[in-house]
Coordinates of C-alpha atoms in Angstrom, one line a residue:
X1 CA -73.9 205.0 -29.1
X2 CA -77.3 205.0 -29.0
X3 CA -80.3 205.7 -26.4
X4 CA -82.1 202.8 -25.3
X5 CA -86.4 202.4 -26.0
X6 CA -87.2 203.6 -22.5
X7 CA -84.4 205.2 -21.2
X8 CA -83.7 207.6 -19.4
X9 CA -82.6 211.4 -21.7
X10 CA -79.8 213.3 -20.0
X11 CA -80.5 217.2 -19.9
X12 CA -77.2 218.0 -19.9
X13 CA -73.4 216.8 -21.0
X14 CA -71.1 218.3 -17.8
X15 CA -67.7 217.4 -19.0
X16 CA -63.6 218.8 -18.5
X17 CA -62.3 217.6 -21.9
X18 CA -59.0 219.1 -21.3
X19 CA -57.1 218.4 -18.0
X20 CA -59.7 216.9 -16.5
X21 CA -60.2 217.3 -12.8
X22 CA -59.5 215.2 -10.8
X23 CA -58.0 212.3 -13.6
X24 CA -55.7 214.9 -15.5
X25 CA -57.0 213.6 -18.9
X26 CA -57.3 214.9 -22.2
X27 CA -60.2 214.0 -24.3
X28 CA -58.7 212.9 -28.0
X29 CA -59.8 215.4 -31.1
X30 CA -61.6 212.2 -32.4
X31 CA -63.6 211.4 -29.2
X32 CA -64.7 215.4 -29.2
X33 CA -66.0 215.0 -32.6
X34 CA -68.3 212.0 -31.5
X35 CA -69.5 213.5 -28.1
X36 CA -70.6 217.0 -30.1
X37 CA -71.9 214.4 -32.9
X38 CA -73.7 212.3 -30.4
X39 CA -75.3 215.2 -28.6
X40 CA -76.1 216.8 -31.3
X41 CA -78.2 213.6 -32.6
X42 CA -80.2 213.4 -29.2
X43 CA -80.7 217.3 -28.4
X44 CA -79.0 217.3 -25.4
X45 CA -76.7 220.4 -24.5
X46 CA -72.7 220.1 -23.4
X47 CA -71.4 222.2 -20.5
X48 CA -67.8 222.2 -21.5
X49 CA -65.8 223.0 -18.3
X50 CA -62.6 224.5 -19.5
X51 CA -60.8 225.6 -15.8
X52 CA -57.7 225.5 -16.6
X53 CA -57.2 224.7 -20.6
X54 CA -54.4 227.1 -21.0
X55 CA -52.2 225.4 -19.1
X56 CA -50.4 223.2 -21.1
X57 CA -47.0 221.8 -20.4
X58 CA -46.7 219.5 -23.4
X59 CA -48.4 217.8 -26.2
X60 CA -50.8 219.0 -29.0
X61 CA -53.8 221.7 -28.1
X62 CA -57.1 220.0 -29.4
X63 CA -59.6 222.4 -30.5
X64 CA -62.6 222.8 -28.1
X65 CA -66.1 221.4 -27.8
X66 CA -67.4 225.2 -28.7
X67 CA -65.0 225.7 -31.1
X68 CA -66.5 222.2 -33.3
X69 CA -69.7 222.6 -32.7
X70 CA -71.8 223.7 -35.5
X71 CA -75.1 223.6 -33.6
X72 CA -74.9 225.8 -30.8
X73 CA -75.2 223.1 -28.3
X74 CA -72.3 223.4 -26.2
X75 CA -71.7 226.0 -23.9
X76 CA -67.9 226.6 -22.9
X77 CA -66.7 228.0 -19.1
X78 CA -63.6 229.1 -18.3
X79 CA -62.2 230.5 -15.3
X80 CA -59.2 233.5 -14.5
X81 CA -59.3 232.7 -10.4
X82 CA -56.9 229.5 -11.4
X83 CA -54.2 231.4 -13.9
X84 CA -54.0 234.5 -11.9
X85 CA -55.7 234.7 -8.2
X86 CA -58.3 232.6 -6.9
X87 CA -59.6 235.7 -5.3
X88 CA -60.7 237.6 -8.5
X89 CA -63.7 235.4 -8.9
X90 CA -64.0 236.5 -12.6
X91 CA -64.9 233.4 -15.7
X92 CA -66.5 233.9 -18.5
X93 CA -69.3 231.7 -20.8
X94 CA -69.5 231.1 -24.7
X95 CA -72.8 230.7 -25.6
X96 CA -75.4 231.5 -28.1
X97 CA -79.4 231.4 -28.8
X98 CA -81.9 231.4 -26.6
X99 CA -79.8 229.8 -23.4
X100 CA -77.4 232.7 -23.5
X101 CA -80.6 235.4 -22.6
X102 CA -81.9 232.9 -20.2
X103 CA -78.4 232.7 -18.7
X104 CA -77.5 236.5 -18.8
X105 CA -81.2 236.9 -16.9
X106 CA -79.9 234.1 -13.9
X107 CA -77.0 236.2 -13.6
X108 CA -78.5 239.8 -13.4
X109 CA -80.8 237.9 -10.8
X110 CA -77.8 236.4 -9.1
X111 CA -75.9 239.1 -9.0
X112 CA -76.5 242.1 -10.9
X113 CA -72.9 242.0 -12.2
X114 CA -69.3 241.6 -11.4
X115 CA -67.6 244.3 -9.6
X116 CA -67.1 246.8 -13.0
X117 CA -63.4 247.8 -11.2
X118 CA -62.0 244.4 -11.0
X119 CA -63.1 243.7 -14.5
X120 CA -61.8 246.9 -16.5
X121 CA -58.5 246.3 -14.8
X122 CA -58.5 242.8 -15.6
X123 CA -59.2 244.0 -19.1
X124 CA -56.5 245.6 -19.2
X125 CA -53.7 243.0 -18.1
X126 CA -54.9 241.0 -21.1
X127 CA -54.7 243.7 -23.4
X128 CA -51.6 244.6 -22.9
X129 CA -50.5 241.2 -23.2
X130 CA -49.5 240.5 -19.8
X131 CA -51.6 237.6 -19.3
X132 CA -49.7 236.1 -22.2
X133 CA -46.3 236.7 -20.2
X134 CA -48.1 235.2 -16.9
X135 CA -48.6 232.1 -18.7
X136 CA -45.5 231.4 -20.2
X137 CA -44.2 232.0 -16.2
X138 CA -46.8 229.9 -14.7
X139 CA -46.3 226.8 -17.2
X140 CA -42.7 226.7 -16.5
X141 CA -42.8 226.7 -13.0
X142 CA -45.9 224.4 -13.2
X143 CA -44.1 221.9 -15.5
X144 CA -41.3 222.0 -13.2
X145 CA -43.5 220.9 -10.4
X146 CA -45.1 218.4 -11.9
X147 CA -42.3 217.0 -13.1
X148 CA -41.0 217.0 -9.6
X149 CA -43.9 215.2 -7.9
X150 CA -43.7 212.4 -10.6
X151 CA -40.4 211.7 -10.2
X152 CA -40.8 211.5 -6.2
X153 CA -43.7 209.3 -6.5
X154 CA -41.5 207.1 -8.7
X155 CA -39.0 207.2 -6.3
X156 CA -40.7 207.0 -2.7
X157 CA -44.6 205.7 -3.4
X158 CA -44.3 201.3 -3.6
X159 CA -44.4 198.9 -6.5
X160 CA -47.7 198.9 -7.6
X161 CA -48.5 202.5 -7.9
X162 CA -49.5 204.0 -10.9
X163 CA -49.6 208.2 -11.8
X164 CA -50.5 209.5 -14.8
X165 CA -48.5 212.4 -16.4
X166 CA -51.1 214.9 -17.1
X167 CA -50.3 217.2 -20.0
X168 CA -51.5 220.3 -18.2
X169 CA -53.6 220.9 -14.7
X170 CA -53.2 221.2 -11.8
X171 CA -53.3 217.7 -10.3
X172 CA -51.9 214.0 -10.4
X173 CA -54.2 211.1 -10.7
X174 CA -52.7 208.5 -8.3
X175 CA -53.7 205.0 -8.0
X176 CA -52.4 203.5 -4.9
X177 CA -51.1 199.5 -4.3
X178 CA -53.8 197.0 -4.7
X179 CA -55.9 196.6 -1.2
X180 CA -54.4 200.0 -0.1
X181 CA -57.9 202.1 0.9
X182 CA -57.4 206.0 0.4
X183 CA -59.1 206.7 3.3
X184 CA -57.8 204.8 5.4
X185 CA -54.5 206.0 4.3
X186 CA -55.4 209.8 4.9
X187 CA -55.2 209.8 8.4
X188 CA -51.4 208.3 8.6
X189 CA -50.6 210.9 6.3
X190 CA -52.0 214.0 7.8
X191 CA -50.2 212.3 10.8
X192 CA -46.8 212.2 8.7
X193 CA -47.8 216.3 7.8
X194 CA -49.2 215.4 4.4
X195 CA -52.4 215.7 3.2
X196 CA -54.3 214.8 -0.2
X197 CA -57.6 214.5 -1.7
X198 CA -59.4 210.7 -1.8
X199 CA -60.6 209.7 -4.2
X200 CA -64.0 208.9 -3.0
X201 CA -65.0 212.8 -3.3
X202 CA -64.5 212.5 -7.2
X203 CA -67.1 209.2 -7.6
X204 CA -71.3 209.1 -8.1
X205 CA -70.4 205.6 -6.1
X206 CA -67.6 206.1 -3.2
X207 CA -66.2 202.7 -2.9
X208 CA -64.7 202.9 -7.1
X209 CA -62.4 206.0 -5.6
X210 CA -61.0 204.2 -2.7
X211 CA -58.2 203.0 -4.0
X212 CA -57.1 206.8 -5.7
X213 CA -56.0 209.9 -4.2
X214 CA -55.6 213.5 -6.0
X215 CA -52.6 215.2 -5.5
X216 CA -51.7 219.1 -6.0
X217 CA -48.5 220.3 -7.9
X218 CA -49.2 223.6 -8.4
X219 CA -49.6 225.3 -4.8
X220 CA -45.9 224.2 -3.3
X221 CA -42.4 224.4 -4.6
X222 CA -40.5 221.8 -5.9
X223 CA -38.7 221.1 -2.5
X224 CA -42.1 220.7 -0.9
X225 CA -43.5 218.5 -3.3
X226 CA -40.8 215.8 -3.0
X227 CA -40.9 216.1 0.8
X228 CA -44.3 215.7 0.8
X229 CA -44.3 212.8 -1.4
X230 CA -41.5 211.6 0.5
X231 CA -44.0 211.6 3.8
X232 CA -46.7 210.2 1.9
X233 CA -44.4 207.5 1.0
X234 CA -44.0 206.7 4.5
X235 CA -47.2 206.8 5.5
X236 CA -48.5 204.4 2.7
X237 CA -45.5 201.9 3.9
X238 CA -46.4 201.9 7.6
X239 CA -50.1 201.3 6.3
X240 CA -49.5 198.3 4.6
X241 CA -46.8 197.4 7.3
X242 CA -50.2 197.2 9.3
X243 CA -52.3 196.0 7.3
X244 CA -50.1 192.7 7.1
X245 CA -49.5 192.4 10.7
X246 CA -53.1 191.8 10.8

């Protein structure tokens, strides 16, 4: 692509190329070598958000944005609060040049540092290798659970649903019946004792969400998941019961 006479120049590229939140897509190898080409040809810097890139259920790792780019333009986040606790607040940044000193400066201003404690021991578990064990535990039971959840929303979500299959995450995309709003829906459901995320919190413009709702896999057991499928099932079919008595 190219930027129009008069346009408007981004600053910055935010992106999730891998298990994208809230979709669950995966950017293709060859659509990471144009965004990093693209960038590079216009200046403008990548943020590549990489939350939860290690875990993968199935299909081919791609190499990262950082990893291919030969300019020092991206900068590459990644997170340990979603592989091990959400409570040990530690990530970590890849970057290089003068935006690494400015950043390491922000955060000396923000916060002096992360608590030393928390971080040797965390160095530690990885070298050791027990991180390596964790993940091979969390994927299979994550797997497991997502597996689960597509298989109930096969079985108790409508015709005219659609889920994607995400590789790796945390999260189904789901779009629901044509006409169905999401939230609209989320009321029945919180009534049925389910509750998910619209759609509409994931959109610049609210009204392209309304017909999607994120779902979570990875904070309930398998039994759970298809009950709460099973309840959202019901309160998307008691929805569109009203809906046509309208």
């Amino acid at each position: 692509g190219t930027v129009a006479d008069g346009a408007a120049k981004p600053k910055l590229i935010y992106t999730m190329p891998t298990f994208h939140n809230p979709t669950g897509a995966t950017m293709s190898g060859p659509r990471r070598a144009d965004l990093v080409a693209l960038a590079g040809r216009h200046g403008v810097p990548i943020l590549e958000d990489d939350y939860a890139g290690d875990l993968r259920y199935e299909g081919r790792a791609h190499p990262s944005l950082k990893a291919i780019d030969p300019g020092g333009r991206v900068i590459n986040t990644g997170t340990f609060a979603k592989m091990l606790m959400p409570g040990l607040r530690i990530g970590f940044l890849v970057a290089e040049g003068p935006v690494y000193q400015h950043l390491a400066g922000l955060k000396r201003a923000h916060d002096l540092a992360t608590a030393n404690l928390v971080q040797r021991a965390l160095e530690a578990y990885l070298t050791v290798g027990l991180y390596q064990e964790h993940l091979e535990r969390s994927r299979r039971t994550y797997r497991k659970r997502r597996d689960a959840m597509l298989g109930a929303i096969k079985e108790h979500l409508p015709a005219g649903t659609r889920a994607t299959a995400p590789q790796g995450g945390l999260f189904v995309w789901v779009r629901l019946p044509e006409g169905l709003s999401a939230t609209e829906l989320l009321p029945q459901a919180c009534a049925a004792g389910v509750a998910f995320m619209p759609g509409t919190a994931f959109c610049a413009e609210a009204a392209e969400g309304e017909q999607y709702v994120r779902l979570n896999f990875a904070s309930q057991a398998e039994r759970e998941i298809v009950e709460g499928v099973r309840r959202l099932g019901v309160a998307v079919a008691r929805k569109l019961a009203s809906d046509r008595g309208q």
